mmCIF file of C-alpha atoms in Angstrom:
data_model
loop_
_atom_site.group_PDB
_atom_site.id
_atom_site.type_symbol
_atom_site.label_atom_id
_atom_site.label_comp_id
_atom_site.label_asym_id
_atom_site.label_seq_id
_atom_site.Cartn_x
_atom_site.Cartn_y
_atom_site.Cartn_z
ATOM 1 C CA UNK X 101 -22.852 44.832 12.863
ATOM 2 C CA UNK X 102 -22.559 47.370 15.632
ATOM 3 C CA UNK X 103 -20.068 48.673 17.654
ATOM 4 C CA UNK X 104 -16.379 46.075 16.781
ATOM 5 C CA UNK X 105 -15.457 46.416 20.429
ATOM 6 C CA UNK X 106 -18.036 44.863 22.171
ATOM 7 C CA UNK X 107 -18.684 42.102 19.144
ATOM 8 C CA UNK X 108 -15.561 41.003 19.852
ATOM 9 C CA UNK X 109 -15.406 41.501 23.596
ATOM 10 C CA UNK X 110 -18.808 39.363 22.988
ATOM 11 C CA UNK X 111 -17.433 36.409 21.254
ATOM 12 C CA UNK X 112 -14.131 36.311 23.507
ATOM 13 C CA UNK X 113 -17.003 35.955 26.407
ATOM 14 C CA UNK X 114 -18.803 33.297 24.573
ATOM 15 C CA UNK X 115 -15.511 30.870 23.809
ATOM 16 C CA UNK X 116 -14.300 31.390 27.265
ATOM 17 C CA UNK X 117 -17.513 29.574 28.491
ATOM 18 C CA UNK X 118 -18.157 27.572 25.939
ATOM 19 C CA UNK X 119 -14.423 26.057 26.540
ATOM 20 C CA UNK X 120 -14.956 25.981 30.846
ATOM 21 C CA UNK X 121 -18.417 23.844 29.975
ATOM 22 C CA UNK X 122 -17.774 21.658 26.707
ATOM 23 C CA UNK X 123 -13.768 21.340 27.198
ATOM 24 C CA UNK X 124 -11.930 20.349 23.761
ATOM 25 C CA UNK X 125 -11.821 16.082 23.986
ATOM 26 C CA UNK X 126 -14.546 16.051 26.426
ATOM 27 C CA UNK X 127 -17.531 13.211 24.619
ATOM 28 C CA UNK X 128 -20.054 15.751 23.429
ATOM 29 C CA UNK X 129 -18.124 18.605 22.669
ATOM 30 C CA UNK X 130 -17.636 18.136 19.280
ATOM 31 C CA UNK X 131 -21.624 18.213 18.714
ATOM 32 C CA UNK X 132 -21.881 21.409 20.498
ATOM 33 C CA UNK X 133 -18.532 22.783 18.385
ATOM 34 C CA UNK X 134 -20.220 21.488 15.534
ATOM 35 C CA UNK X 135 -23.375 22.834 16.127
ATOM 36 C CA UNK X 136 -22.187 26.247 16.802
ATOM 37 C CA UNK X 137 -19.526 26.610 13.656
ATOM 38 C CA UNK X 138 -23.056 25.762 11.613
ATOM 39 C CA UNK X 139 -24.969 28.467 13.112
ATOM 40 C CA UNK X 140 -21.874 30.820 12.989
ATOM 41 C CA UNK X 141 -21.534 30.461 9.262
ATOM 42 C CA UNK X 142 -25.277 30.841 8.208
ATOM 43 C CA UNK X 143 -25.175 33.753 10.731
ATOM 44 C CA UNK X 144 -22.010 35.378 8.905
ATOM 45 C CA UNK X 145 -22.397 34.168 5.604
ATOM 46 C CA UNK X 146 -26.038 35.608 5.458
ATOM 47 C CA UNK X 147 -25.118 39.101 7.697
ATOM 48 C CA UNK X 148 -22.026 39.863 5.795
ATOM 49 C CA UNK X 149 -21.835 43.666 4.806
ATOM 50 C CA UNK X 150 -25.531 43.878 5.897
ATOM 51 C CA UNK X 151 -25.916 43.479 10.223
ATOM 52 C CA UNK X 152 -26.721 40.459 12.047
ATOM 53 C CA UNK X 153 -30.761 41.634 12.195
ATOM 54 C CA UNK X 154 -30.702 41.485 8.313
ATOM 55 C CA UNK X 155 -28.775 38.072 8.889
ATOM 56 C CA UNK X 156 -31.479 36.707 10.990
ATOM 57 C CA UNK X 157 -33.968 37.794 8.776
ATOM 58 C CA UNK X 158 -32.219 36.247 6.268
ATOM 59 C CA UNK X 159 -32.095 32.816 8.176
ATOM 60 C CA UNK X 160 -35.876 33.775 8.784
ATOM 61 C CA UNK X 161 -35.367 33.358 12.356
ATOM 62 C CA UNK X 162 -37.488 36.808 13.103
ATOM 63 C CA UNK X 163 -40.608 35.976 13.531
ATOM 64 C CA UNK X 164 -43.044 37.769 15.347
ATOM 65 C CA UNK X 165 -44.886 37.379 18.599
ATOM 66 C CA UNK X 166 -48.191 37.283 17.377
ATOM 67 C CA UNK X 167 -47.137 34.629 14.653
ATOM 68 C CA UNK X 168 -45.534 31.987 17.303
ATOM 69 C CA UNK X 169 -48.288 29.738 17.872
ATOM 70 C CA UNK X 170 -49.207 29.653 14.404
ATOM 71 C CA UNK X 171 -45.209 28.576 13.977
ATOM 72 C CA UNK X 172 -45.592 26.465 16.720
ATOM 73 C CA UNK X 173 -48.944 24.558 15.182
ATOM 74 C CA UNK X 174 -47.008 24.232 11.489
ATOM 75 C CA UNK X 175 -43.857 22.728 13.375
ATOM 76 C CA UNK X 176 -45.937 20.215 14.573
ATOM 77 C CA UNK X 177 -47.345 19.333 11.230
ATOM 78 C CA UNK X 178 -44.014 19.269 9.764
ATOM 79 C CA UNK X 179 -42.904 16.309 12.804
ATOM 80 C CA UNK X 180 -46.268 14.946 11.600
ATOM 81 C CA UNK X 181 -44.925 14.547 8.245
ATOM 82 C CA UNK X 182 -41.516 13.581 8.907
ATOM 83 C CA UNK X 183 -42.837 10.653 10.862
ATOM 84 C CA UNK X 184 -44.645 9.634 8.096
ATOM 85 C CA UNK X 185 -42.183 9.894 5.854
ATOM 86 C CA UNK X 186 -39.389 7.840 7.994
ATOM 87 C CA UNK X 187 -42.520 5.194 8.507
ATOM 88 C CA UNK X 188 -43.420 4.839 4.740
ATOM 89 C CA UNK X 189 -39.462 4.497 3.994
ATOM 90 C CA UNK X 190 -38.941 2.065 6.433
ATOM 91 C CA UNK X 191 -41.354 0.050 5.388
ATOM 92 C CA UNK X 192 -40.003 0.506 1.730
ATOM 93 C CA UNK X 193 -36.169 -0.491 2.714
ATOM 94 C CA UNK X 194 -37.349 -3.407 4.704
ATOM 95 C CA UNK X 195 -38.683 -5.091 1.381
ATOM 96 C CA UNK X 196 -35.876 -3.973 -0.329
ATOM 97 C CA UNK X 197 -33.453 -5.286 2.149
ATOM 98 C CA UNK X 198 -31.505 -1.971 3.262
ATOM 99 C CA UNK X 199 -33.586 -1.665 6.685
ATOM 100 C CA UNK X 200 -29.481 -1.104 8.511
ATOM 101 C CA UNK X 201 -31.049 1.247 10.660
ATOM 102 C CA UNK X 202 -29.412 -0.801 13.737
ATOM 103 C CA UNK X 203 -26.647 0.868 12.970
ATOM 104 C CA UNK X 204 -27.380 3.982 13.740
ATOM 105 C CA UNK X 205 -28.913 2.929 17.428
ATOM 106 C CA UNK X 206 -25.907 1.586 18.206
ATOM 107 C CA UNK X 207 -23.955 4.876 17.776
ATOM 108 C CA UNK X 208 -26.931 6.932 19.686
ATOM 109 C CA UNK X 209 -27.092 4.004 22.292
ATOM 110 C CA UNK X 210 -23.180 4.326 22.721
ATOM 111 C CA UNK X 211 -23.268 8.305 23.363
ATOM 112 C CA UNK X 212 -23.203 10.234 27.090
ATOM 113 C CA UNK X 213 -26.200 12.239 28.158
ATOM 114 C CA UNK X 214 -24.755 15.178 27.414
ATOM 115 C CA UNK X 215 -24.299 14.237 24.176
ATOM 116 C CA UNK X 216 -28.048 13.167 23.459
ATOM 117 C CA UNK X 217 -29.153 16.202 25.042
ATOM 118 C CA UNK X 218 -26.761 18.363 22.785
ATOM 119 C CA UNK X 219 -28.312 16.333 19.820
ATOM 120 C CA UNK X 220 -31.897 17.596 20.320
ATOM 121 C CA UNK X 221 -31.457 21.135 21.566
ATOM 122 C CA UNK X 222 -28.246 22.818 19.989
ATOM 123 C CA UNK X 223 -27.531 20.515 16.965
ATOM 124 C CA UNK X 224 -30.927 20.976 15.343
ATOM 125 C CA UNK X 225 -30.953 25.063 15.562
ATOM 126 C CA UNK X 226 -27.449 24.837 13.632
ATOM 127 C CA UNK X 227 -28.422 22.384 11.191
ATOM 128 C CA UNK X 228 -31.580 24.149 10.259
ATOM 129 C CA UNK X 229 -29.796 27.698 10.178
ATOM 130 C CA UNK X 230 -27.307 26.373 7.467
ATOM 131 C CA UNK X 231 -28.829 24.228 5.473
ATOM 132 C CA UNK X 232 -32.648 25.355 5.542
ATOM 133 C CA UNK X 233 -31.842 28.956 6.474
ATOM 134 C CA UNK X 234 -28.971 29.715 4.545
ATOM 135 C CA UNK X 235 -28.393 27.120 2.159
ATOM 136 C CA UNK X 236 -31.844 26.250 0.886
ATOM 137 C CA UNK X 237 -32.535 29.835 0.479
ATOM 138 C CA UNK X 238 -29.610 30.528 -1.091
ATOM 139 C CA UNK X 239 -29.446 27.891 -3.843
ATOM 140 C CA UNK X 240 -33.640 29.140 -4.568
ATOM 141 C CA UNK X 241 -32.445 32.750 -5.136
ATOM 142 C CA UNK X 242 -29.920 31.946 -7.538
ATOM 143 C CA UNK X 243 -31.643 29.294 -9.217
ATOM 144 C CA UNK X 244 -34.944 31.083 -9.177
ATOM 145 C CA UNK X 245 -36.553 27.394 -7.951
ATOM 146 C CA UNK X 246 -37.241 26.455 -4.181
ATOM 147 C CA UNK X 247 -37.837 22.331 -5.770
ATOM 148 C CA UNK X 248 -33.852 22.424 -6.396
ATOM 149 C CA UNK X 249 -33.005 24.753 -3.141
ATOM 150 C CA UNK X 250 -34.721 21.814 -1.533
ATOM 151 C CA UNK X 251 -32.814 19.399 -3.619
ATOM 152 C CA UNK X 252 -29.240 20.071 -3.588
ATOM 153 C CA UNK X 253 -29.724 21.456 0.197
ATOM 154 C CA UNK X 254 -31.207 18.167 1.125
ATOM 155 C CA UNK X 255 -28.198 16.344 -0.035
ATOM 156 C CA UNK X 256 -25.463 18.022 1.615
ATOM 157 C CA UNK X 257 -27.573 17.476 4.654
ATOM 158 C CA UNK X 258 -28.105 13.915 4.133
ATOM 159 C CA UNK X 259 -24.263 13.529 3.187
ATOM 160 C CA UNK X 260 -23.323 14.574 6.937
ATOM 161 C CA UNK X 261 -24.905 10.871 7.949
ATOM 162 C CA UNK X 262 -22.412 9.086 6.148
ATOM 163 C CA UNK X 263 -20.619 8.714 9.466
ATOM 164 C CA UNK X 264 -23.424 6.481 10.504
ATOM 165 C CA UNK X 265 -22.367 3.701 7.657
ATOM 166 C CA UNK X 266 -26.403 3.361 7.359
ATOM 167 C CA UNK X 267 -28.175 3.078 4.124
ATOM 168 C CA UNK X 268 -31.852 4.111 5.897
ATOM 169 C CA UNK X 269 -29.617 6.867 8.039
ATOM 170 C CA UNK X 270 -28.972 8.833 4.570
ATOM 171 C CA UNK X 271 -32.247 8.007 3.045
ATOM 172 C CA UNK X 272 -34.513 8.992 5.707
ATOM 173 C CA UNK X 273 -32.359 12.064 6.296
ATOM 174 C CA UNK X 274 -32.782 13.290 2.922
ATOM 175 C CA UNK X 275 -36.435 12.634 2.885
ATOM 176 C CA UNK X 276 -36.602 14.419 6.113
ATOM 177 C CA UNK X 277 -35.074 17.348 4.790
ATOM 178 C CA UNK X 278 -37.213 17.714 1.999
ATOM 179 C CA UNK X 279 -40.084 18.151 4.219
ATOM 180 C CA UNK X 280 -38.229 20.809 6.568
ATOM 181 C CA UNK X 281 -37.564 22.844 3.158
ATOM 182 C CA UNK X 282 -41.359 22.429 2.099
ATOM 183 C CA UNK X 283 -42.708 23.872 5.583
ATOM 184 C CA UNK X 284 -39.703 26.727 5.914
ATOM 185 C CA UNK X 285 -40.685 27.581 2.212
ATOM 186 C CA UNK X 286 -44.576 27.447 2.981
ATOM 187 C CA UNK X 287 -44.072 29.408 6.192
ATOM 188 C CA UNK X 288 -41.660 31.616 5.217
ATOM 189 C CA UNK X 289 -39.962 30.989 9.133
ATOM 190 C CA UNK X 290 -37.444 28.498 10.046
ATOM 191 C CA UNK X 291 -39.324 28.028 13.555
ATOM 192 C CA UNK X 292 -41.243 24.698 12.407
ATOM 193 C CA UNK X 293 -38.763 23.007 11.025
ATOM 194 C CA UNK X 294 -36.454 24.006 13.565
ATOM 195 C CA UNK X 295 -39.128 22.362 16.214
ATOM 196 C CA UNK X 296 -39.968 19.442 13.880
ATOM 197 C CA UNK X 297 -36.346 18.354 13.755
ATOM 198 C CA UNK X 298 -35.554 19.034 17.659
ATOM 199 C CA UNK X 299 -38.760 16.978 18.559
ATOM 200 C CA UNK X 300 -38.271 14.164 16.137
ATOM 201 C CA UNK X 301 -34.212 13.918 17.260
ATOM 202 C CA UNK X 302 -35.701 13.965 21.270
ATOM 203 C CA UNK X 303 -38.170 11.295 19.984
ATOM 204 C CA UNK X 304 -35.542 8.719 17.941
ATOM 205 C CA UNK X 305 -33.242 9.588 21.019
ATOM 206 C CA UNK X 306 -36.062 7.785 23.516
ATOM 207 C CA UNK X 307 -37.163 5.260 21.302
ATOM 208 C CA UNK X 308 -33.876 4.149 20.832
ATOM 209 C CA UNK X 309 -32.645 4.209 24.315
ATOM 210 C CA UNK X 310 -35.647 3.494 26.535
ATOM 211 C CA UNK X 311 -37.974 1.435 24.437
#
């Protein structure tokens, strides 16, 4: 993991600003500490005994140069589909009477602008890293099945939206995931997913807030 000296002068660097900008208590912080502690885990969890490059590479966030605008084009097919998706469920709950999704713009309505930026730059890169980089893949390798990876990752990611008390929240969450896991698993990068989610949060974010 290279030389333990400068790692840790490294990470004593990074707290120190990351406390002088996004103060403990401050509104916001905690989705920027949040979003960090998930990227730190997959990171550590997936480098462990073999160097953050291998890490990354295990995250599949290495892609190369020359593949990038392919990445980019497949991230925008994956917000494609995940738009889709949260239509054809909304429609879907609406008959069935679970269409709470009011909920959940009252919570994004209610937060700073720090906050909503945090919420579509930093929060999707550490969501994606844990559950579709580390978790997904993990749960495929030692299951031998990416359909159950997808699955069981999905859930845990849906379960963080409990905190939104919204039936549609936790549906159209684990919905969504399932298409981030398709593309990362047909792409074999977590770039499109981790643009599909960061578009689609900036997206909700505005719809919610100016429309």
């Amino acid at each position: 993991m290279g030389n333990p000296a400068q790692t840790l002068l490294a990470l004593f660097v990074f707290l120190l600003a990351s406390i002088t900008v996004f103060p403990f208590g401050k509104t916001g912080s905690s989705i920027y500490y949040t979003s960090v502690s998930f990227f730190m885990a997959a990171l550590f969890l997936s480098s462990y005994g073999k160097g953050f490059a291998k890490g990354l590479s295990y995250l599949r966030l290495n892609p190369r140069r020359k593949d990038l605008p392919g990445l980019f084009l497949w991230g925008i097919a994956a917000l494609a589909v995940s738009i889709s998706v949260t239509a054809a469920a909304t429609v879907a709950l609406y008959f069935l009477g679970y269409l709470d999704a009011g909920l959940v713009g009252e919570k994004i309505a209610s937060l700073p602008a720090l906050a909503l930026v945090l919420a579509f730059t930093i929060a999707p890169v550490g969501e994606e890293a844990l559950f579709r980089g580390y978790l997904f893949r993990k749960i495929s390798d030692k299951s031998s099945s990416w359909i159950l990876g997808a699955l069981l990752s999905s859930a845990f990611f849906a379960s963080l939206h409990l905190l939104y008390g919204s039936v549609a929240e936790i549906i159209v969450a684990f919905l969504i995931a399932l298409v981030f896991c398709a593309f990362t698993q047909k792409t074999g990068s977590l770039i499109p997913a981790i643009i599909a989610h960061s578009t689609f949060n900036f997206l909700s974010i505005v719809s919610t807030v100016f429309l």
